[in-house]
Each structure stands twice: as structure tokens, then as C-alpha cells.
Tab-separated table of N, CA and C in Angstrom:
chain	number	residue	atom	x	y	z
A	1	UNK	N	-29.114	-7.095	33.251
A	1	UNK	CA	-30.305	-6.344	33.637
A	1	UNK	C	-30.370	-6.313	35.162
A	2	UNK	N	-30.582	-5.217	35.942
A	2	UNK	CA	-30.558	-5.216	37.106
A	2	UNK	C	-32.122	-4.901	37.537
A	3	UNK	N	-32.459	-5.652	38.603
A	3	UNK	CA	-33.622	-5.555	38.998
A	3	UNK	C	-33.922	-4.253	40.147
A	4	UNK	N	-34.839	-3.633	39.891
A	4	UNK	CA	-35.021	-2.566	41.618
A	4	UNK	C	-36.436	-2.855	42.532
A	5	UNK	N	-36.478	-3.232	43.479
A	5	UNK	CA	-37.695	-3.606	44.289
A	5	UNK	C	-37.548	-2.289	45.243
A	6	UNK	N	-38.930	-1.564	45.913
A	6	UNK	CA	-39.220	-0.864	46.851
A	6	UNK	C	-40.839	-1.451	47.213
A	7	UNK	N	-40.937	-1.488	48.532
A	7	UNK	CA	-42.359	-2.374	49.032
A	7	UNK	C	-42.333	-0.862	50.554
A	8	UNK	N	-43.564	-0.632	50.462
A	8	UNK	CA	-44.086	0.676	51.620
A	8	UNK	C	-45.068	0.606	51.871
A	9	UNK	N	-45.825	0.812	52.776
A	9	UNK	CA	-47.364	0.829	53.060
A	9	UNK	C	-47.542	2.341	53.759
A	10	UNK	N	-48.506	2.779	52.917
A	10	UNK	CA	-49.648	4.110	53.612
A	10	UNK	C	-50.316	3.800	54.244
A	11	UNK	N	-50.405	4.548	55.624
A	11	UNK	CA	-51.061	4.119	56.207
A	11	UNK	C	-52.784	5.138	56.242
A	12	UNK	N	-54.123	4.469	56.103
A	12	UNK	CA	-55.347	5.061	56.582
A	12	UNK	C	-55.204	6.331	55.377
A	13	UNK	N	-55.453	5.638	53.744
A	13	UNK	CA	-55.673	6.342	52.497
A	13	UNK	C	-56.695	5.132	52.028
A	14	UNK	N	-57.136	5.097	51.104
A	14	UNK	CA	-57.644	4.792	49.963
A	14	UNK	C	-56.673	4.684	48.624
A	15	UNK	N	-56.974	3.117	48.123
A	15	UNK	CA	-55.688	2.636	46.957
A	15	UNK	C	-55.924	3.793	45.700
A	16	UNK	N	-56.500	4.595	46.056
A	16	UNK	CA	-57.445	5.472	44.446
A	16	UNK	C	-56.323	6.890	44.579
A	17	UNK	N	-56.579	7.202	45.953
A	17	UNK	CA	-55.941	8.375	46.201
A	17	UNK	C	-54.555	8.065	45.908
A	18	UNK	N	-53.601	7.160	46.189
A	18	UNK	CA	-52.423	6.818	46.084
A	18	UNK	C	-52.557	7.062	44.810
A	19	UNK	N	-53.340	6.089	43.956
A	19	UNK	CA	-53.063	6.432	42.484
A	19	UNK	C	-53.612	7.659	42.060
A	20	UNK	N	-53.917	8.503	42.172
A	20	UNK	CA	-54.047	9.719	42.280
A	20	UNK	C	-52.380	10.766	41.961
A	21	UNK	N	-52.001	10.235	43.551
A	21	UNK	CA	-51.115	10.906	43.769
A	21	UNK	C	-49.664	10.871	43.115
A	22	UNK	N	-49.486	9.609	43.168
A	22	UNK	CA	-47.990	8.667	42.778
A	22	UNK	C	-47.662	9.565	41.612
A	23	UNK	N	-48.632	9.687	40.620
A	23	UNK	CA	-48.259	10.470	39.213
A	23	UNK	C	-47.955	12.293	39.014
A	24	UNK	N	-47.960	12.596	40.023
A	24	UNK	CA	-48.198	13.731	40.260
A	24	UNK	C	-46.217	14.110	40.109
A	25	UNK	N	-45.457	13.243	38.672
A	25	UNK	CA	-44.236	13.711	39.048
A	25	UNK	C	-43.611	15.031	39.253
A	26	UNK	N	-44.059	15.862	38.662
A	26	UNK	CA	-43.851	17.280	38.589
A	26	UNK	C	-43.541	18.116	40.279
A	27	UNK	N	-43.928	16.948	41.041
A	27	UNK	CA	-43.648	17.296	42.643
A	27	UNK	C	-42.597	16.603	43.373
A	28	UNK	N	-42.141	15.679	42.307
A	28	UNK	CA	-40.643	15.259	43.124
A	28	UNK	C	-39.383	15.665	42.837
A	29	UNK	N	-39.162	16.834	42.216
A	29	UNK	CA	-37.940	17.091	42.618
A	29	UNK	C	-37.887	18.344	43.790
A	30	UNK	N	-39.191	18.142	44.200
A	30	UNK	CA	-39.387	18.939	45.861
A	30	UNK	C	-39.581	17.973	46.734
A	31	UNK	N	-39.753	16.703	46.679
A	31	UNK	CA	-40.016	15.310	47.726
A	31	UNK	C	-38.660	14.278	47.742
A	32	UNK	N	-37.971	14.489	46.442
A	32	UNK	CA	-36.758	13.584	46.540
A	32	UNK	C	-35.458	14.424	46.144
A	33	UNK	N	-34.461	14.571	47.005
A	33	UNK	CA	-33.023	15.155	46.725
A	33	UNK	C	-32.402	14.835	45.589
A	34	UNK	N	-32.464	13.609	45.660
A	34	UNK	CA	-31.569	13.243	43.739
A	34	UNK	C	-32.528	13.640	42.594
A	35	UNK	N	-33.475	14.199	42.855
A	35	UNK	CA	-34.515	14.516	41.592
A	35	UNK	C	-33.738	15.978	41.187
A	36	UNK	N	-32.958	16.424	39.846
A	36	UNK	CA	-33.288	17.595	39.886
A	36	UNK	C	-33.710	18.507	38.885
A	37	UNK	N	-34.822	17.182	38.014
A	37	UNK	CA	-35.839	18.023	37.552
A	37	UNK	C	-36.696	16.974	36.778
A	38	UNK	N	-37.947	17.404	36.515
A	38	UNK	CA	-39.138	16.337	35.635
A	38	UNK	C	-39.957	17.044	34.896
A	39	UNK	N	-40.363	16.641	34.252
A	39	UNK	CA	-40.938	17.626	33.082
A	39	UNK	C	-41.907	16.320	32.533
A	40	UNK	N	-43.824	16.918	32.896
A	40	UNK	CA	-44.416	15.801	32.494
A	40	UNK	C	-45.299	17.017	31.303
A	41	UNK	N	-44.774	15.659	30.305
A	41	UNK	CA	-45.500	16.246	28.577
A	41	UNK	C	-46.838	15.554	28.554
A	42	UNK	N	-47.361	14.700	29.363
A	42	UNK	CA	-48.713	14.255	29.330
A	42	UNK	C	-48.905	13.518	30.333
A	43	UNK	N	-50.164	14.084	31.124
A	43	UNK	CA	-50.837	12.831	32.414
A	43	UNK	C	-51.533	12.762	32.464
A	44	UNK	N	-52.204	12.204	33.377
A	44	UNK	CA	-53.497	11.877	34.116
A	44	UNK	C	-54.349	12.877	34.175
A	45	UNK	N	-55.652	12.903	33.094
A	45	UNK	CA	-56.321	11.559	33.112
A	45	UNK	C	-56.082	11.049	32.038
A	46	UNK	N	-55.463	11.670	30.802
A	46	UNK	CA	-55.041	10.340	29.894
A	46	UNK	C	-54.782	9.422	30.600
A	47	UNK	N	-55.333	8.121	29.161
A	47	UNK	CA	-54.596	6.615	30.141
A	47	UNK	C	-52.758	6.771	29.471
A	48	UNK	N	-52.617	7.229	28.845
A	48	UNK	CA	-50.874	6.644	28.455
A	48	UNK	C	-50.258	8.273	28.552
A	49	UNK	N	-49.233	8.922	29.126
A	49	UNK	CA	-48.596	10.051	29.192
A	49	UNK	C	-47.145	9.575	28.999
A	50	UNK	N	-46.990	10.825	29.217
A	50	UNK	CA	-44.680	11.263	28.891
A	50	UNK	C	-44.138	11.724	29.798
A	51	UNK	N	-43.518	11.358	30.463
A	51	UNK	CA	-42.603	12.452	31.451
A	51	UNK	C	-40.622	12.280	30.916
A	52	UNK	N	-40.399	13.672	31.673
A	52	UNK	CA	-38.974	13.536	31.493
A	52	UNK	C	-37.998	13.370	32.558
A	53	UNK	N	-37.268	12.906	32.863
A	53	UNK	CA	-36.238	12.790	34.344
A	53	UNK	C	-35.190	13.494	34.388
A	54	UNK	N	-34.220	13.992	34.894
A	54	UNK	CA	-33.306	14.134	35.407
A	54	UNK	C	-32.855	13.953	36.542
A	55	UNK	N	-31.776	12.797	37.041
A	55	UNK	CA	-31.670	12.405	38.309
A	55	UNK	C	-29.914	12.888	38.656
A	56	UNK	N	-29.608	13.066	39.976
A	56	UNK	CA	-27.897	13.364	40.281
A	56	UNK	C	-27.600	12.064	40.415
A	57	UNK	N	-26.541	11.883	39.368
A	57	UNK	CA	-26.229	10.527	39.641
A	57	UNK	C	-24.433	10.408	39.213
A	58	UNK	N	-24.229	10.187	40.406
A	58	UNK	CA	-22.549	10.351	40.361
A	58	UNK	C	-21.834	11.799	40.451
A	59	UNK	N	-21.184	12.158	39.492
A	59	UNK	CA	-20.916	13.235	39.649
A	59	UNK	C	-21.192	14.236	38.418
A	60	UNK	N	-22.436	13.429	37.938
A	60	UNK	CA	-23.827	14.597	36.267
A	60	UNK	C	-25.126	14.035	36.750
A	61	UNK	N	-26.086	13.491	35.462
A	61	UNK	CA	-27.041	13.520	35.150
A	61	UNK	C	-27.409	12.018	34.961
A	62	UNK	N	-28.104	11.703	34.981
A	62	UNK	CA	-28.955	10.275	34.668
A	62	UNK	C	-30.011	11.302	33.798
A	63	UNK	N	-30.574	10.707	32.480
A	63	UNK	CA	-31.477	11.556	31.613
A	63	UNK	C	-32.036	10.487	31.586
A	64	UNK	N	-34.171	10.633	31.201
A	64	UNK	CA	-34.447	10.152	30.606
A	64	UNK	C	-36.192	10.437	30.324
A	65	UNK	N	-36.496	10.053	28.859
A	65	UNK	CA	-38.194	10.272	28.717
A	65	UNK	C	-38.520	9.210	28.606
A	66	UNK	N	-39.883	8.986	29.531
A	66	UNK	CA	-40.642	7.846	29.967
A	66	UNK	C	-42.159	7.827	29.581
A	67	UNK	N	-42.803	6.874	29.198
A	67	UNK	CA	-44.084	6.736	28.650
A	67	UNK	C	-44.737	5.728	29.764
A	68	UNK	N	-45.596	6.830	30.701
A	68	UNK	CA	-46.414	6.025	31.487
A	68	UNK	C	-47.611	5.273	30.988
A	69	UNK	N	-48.321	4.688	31.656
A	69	UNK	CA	-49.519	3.654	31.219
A	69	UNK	C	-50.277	3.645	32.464
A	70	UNK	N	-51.780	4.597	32.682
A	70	UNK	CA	-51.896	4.625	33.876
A	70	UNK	C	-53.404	3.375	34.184
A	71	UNK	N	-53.086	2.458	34.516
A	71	UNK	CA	-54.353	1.465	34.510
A	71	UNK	C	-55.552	1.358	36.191
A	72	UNK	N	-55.783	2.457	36.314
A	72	UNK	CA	-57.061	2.705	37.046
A	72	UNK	C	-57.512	1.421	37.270
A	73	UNK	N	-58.190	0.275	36.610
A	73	UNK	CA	-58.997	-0.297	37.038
A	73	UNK	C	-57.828	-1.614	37.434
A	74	UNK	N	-56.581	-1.631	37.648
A	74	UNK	CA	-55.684	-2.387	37.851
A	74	UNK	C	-54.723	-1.835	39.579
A	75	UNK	N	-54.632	-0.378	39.291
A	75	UNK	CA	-53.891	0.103	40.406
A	75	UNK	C	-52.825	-0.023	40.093
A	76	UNK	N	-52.569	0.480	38.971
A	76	UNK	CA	-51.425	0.040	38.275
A	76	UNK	C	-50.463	1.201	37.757
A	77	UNK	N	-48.954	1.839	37.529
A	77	UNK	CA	-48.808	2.493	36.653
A	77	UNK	C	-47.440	1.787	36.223
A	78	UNK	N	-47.837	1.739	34.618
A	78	UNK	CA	-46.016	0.992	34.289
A	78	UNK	C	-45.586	2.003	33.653
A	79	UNK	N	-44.290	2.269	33.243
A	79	UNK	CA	-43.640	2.702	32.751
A	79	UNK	C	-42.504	2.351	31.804
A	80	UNK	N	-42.067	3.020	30.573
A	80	UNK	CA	-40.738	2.090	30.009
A	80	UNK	C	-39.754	3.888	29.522
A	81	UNK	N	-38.979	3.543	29.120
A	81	UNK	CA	-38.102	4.333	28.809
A	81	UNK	C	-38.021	4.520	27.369
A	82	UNK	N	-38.369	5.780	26.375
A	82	UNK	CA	-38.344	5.605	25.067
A	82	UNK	C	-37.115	6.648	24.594
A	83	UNK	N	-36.427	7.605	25.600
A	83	UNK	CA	-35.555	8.041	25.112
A	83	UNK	C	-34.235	7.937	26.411
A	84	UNK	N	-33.218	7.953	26.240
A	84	UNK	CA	-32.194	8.562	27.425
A	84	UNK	C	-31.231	7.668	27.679
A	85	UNK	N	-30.677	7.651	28.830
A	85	UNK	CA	-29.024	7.352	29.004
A	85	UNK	C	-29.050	5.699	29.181
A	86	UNK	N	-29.998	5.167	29.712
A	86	UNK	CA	-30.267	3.930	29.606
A	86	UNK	C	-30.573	3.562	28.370
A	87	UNK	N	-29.880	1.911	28.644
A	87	UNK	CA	-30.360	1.384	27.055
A	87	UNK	C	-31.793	0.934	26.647
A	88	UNK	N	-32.043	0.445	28.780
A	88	UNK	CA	-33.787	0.108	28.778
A	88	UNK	C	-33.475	0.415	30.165
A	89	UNK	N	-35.074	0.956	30.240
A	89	UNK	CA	-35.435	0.882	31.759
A	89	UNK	C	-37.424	0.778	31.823
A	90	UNK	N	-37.649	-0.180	32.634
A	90	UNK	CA	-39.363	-0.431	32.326
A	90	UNK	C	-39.629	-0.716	34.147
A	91	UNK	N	-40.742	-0.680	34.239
A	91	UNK	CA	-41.029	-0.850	35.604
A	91	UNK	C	-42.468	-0.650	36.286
A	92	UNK	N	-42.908	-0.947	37.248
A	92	UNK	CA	-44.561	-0.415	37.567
A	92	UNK	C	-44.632	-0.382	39.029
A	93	UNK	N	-45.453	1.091	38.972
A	93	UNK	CA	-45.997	0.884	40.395
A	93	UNK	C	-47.641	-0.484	40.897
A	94	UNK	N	-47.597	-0.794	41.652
A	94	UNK	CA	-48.912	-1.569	41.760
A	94	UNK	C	-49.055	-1.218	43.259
A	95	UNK	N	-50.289	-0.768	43.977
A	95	UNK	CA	-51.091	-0.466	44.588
A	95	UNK	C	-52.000	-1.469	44.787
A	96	UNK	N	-52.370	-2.020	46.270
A	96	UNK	CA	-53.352	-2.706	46.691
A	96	UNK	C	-53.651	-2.273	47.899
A	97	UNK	N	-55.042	-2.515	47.721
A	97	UNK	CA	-55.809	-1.467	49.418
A	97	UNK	C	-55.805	-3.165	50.261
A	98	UNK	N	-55.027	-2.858	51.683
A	98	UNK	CA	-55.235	-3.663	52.698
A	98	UNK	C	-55.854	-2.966	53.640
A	99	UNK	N	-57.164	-3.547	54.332
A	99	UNK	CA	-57.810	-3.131	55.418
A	99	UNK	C	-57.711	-1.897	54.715
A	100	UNK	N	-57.346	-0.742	55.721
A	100	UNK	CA	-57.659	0.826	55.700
A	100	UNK	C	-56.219	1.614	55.221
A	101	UNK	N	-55.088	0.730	55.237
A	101	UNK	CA	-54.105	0.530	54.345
A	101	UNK	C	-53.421	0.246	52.548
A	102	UNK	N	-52.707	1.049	52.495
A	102	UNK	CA	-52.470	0.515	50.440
A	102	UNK	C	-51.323	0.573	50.814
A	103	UNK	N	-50.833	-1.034	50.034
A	103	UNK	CA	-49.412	-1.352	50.105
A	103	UNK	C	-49.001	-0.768	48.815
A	104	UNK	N	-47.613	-0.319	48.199
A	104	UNK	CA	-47.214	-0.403	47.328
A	104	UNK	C	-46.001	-1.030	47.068
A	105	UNK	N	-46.118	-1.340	45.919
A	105	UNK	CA	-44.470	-2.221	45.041
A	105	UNK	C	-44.407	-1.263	44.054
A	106	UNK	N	-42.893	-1.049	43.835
A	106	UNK	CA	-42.609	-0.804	42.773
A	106	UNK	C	-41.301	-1.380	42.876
A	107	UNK	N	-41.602	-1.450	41.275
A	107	UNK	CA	-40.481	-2.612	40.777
A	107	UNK	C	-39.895	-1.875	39.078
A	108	UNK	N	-38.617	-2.052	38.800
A	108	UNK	CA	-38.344	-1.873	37.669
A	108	UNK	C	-37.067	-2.763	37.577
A	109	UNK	N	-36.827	-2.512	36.220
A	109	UNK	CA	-35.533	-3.838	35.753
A	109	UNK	C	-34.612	-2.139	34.721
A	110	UNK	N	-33.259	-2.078	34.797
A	110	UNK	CA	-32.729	-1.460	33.861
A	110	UNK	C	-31.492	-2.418	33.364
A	111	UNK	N	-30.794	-1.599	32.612
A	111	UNK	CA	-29.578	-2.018	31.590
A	111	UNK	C	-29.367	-0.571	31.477
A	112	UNK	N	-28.030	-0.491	31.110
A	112	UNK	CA	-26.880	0.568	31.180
A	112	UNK	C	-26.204	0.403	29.471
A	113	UNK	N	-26.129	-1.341	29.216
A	113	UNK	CA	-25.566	-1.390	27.562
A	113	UNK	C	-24.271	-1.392	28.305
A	114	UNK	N	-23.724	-0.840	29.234
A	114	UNK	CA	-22.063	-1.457	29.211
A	114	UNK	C	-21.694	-2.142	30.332
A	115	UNK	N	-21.427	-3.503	29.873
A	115	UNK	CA	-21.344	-4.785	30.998
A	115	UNK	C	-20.299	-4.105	31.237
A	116	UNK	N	-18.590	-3.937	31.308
A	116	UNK	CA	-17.794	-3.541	31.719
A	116	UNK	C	-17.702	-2.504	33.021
A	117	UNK	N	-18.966	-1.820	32.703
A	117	UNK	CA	-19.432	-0.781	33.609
A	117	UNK	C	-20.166	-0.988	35.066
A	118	UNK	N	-20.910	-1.889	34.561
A	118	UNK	CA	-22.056	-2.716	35.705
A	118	UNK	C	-22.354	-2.650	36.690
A	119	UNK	N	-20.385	-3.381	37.390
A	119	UNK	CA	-20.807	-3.497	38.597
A	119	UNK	C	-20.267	-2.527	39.330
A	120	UNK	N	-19.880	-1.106	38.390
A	120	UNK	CA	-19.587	0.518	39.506
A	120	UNK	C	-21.350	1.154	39.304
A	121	UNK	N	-21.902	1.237	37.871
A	121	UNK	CA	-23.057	1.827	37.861
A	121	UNK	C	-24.288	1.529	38.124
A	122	UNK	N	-24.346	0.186	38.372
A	122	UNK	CA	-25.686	-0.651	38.778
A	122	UNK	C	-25.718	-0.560	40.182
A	123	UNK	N	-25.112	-0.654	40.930
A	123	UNK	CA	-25.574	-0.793	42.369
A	123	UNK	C	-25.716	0.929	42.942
A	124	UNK	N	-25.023	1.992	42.658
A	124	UNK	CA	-25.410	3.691	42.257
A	124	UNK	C	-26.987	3.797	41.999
A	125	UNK	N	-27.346	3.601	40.605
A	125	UNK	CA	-28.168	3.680	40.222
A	125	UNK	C	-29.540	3.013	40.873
A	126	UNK	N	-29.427	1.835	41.468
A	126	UNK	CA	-30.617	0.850	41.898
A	126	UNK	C	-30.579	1.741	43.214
A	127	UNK	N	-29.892	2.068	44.159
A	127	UNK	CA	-30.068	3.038	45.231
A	127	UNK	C	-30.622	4.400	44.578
A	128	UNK	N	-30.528	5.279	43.757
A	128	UNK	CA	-30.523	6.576	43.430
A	128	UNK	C	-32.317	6.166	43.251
A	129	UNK	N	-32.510	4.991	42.655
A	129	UNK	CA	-33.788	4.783	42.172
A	129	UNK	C	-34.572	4.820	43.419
A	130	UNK	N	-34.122	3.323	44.158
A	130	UNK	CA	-34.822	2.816	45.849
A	130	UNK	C	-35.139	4.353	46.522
A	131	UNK	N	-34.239	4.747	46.582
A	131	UNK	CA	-34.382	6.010	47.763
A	131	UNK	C	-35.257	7.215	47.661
A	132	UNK	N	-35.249	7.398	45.567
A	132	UNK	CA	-36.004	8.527	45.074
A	132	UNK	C	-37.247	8.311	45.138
A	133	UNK	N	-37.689	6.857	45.257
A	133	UNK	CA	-39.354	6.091	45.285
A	133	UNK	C	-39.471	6.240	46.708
A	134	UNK	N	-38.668	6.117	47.829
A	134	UNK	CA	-39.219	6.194	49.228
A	134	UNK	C	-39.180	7.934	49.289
A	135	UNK	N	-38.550	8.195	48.964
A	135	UNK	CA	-38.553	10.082	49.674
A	135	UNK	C	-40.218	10.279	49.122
A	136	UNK	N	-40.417	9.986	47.784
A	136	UNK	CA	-41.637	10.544	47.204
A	136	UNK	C	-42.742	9.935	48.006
A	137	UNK	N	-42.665	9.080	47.698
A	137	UNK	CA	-44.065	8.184	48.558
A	137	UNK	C	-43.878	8.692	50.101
A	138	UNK	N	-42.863	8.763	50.468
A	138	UNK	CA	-43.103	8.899	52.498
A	138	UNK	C	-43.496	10.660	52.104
A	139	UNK	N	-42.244	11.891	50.902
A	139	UNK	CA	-43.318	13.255	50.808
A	139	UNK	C	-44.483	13.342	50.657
A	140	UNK	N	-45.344	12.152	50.155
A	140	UNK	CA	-46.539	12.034	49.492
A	140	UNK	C	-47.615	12.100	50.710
A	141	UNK	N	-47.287	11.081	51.765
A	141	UNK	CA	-47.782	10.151	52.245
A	141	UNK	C	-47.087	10.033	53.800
A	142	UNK	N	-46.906	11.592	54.524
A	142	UNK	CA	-46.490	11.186	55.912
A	142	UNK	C	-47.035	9.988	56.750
A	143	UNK	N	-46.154	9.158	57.611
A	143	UNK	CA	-46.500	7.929	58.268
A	143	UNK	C	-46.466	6.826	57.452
A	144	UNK	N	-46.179	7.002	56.378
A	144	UNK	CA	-45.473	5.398	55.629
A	144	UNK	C	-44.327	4.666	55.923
A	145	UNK	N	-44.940	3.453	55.605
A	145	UNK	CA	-43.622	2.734	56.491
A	145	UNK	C	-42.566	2.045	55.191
A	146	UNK	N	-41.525	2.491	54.769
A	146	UNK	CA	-40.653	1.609	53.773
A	146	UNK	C	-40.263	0.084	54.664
A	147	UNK	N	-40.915	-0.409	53.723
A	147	UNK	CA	-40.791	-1.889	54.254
A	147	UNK	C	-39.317	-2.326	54.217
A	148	UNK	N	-38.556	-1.590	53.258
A	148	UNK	CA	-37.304	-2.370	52.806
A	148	UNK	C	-35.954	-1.376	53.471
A	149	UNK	N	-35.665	-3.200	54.554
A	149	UNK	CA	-35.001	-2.418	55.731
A	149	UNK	C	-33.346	-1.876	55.342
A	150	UNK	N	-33.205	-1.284	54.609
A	150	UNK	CA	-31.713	-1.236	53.620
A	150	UNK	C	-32.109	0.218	53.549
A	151	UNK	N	-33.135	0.785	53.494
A	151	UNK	CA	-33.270	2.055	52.923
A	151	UNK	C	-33.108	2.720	54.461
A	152	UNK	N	-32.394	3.528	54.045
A	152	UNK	CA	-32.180	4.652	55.733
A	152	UNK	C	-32.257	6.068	54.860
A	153	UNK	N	-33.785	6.588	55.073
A	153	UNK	CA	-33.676	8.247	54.697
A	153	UNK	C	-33.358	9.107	54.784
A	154	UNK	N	-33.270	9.512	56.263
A	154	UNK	CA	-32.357	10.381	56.981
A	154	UNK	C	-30.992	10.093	56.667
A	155	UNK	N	-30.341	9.548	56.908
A	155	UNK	CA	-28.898	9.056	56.245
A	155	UNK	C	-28.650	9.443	54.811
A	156	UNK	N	-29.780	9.044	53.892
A	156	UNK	CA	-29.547	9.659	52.432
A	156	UNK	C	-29.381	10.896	52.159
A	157	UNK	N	-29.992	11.465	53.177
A	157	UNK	CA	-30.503	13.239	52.682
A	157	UNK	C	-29.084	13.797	53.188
């Protein structure tokens, strides 16, 4: 199981608006380059929705449909994977308002199902992920700072 961490802070929002926004996937495959396409079958304001992914990953597709969980009174959105190329993939955004600031984490854990594979598609994939969570949040959210000094955006694009 490979773990993915991304840590960013907005700067001078409100933690509400972030969660607001974060779900709004239907706008990142115009905010992130490896996105190239999403398809949300249910959101917000339901509390539990569906979205679908398609990410460039290698030289095809990374697929997958995801069942969000959007917890408002937590600042919370998790997610797990109920259909696609992964065997599992689960993960959450969490949002906390500092001062006039909202930090965010997001974190997810996947599996691929083929250890043999691992260590060419896991370290691909945990970047394709890292980078697609900073493009969105910094498109979201000009003047954010990606805390996590590994990520170079300009360089990705």
C-alpha cells in the first residue's frame, strides 16, 4: 500500500469556502494537466456523491469511480474507490482554518494488486496524484503555498 501526503495553505479564505470549493471536480481537468477528464454523478450538497476520474498516467489512462463523503461539520472530504484500475484507493481531504488562513492535508493510501509492478507504478502514480492536488488547489486558490518542498509546478507542466 503506498501512502500519498500533500500539506498547502490558502492564504486569507475561510475553511467553508475551501470546502466549498475542493469538490467542485468537474473543474480540474482545466486546473490540473494530468486530469483528462471527471465526470461527477453526484455532489454537494448531498452528504455522500460519485465522481469518475481519468488521469494520464504513463503512456494511457489511470480509471476510476469514487464515492465521496462530504462532512461539513468536520472539514472533511473522504473518498474510496468503488470501481477502476486500482485494487483500492481511499483518502481525505481535511481543512482547518488557521488565523485568516486554511491549511489543507490530503492524504490517501492506494494498491495497484501487482507487487511485481510496485516499484515502476507506485512512485508514477503517488506524483501524478501529489501534483494533480497542488495544480487544483493553487487553480483554486491563487497565492497558496504547497508546503511539500518536492513538488515543483512549473517543472511539471
Amino acid at each position: 500500500m503506498r501512502h500519498v501526503e500533500l500539506h498547502a495553505l490558502v492564504p486569507l479564505v475561510s475553511a467553508e469556502e475551501v470546502f466549498a470549493t475542493v469538490p467542485r471536480w468537474e473543474r480540474y481537468p482545466e486546473l490540473a494537466p494530468h486530469v483528462r477528464a471527471t465526470e461527477v454523478h453526484t455532489g454537494p450538497p448531498a452528504p455522500v456523491g460519485s465522481s469518475s476520474w481519468e488521469l494520464h498516467f504513463r503512456s494511457g489512462l489511470l480509471r476510476w469511480t469514487e464515492e465521496d463523503t462530504f462532512l461539513p461539520e468536520s472539514l472533511q472530504i473522504r473518498f474510496e474507490q468503488t470501481d477502476g484500475d486500482f485494487d483500492s484507493f481511499e483518502g481525505v481531504w481535511t481543512l482547518r482554518q488557521q488565523g485568516p488562513d486554511v491549511s489543507v492535508a490530503f492524504t490517501a493510501d492506494f494498491d495497484f494488486g501487482i507487487p511485481s509492478l510496485a516499484s515502476i507504478l507506485d512512485p508514477i502514480a503517488e506524483r501524478v496524484i501529489r501534483e494533480t492536488v497542488a495544480w487544483a488547489v493553487t487553480g483554486f486558490f491563487p497565492g497558496t503555498t504547497v508546503l511539500d518542498a518536492d513538488i515543483d509546478l512549473a517543472a511539471a507542466s
